[in-house]
mmCIF file of C-alpha atoms in Angstrom:
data_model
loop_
_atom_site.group_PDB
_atom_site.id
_atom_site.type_symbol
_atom_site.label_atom_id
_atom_site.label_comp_id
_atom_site.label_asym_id
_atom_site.label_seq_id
_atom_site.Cartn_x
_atom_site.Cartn_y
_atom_site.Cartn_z
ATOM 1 C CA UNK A 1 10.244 43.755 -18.130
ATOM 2 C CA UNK A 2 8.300 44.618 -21.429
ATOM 3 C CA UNK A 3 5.451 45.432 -21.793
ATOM 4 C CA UNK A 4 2.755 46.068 -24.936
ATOM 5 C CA UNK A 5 3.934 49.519 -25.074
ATOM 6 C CA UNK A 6 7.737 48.748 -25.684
ATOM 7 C CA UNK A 7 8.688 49.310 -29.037
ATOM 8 C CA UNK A 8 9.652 46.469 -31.365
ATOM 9 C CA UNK A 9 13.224 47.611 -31.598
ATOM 10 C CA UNK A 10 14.203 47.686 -28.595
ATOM 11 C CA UNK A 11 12.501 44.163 -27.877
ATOM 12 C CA UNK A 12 15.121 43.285 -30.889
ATOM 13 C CA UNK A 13 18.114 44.817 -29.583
ATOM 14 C CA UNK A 14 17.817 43.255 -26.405
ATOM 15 C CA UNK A 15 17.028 39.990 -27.426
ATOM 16 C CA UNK A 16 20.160 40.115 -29.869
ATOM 17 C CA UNK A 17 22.653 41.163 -26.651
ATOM 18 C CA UNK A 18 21.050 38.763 -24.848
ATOM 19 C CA UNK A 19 21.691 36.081 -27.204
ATOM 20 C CA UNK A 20 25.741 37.679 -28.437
ATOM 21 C CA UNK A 21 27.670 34.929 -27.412
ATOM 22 C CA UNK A 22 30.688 37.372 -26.847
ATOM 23 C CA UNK A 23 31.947 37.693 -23.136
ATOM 24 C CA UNK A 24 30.491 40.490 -21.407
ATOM 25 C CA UNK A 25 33.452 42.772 -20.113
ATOM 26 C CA UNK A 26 32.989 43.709 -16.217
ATOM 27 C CA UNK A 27 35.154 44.731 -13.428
ATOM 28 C CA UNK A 28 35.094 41.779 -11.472
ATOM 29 C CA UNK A 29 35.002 43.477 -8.404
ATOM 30 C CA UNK A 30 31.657 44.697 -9.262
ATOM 31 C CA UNK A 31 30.115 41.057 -9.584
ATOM 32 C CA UNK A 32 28.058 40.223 -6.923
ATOM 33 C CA UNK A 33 28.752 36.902 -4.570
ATOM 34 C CA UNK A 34 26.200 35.100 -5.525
ATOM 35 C CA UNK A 35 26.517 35.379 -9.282
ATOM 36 C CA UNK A 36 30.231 34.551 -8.905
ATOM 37 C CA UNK A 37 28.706 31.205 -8.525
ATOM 38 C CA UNK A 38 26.845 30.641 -11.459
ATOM 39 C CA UNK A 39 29.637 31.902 -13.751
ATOM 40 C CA UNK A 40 33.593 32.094 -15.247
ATOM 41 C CA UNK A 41 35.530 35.380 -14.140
ATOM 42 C CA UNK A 42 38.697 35.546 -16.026
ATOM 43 C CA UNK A 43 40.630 38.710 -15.755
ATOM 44 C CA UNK A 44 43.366 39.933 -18.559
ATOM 45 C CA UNK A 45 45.777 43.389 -18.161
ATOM 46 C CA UNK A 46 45.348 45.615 -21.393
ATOM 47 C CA UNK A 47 47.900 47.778 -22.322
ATOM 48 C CA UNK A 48 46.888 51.382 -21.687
ATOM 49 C CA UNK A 49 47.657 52.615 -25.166
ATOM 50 C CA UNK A 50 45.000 50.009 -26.347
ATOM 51 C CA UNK A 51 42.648 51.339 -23.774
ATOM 52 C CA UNK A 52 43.313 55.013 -25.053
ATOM 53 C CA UNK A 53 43.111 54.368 -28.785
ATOM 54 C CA UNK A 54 39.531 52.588 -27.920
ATOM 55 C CA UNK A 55 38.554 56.163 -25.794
ATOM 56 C CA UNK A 56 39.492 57.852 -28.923
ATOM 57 C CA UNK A 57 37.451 55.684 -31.306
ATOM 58 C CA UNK A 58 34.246 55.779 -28.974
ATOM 59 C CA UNK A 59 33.958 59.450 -28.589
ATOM 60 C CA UNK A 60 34.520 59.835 -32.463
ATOM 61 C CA UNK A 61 31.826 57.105 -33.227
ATOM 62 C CA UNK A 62 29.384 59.451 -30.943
ATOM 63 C CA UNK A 63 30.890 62.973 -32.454
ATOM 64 C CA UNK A 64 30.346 61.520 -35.854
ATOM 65 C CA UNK A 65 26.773 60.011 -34.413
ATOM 66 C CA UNK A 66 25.849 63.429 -32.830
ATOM 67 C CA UNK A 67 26.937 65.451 -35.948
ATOM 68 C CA UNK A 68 24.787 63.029 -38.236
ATOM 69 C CA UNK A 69 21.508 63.567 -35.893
ATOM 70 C CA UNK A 70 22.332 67.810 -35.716
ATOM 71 C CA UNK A 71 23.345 67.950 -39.146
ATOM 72 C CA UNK A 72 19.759 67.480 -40.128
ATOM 73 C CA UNK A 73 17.816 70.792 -41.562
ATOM 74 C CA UNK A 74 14.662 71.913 -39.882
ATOM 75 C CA UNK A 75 11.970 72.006 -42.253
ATOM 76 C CA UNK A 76 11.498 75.903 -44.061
ATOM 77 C CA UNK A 77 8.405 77.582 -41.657
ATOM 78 C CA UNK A 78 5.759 77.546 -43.828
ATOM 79 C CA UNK A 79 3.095 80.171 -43.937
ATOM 80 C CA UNK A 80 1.937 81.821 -40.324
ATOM 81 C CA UNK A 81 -1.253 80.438 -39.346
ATOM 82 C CA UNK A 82 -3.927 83.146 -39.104
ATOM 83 C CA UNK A 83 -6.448 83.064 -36.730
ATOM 84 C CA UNK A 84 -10.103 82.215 -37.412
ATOM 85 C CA UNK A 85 -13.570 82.188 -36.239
#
């Protein structure tokens, strides 16, 4: 639920994955019963090297993300503040 405090981009970004067309991978013993119903469940085996080459991408994507948002410099302090009256 949104409401007039959500910010605009995450309004976007879920309104774009809502609207991806792509299958959504889930374990489908994790779907519940009744939404079985209302949808197509196909399963497919994926070779564990594939599965470990995509582990390795992910956690670079979020080193490289993590370095990018660290990396930044902290403004220079600027002058104390001094106390007034």
């Amino acid at each position: 639920m949104f409401t007039g405090t959500t910010p605009l981009h995450l309004i976007t970004a879920v309104t774009q994955a809502l609207a991806d067309p792509a299958p959504i991978l889930r374990d489908p013993r994790r779907i519940p019963g009744w939404a079985r119903d209302r949808m197509t469940v196909h399963t497919q085996h994926i070779p564990s090297t594939d599965v470990a080459f995509a582990l390795e991408r992910r956690i670079s994507a979020l080193a490289e993300r993590h370095h990018r948002a660290t990396g930044i410099a902290a403004a220079p302090p600027g002058p104390a503040r001094r106390r007034t009256r």
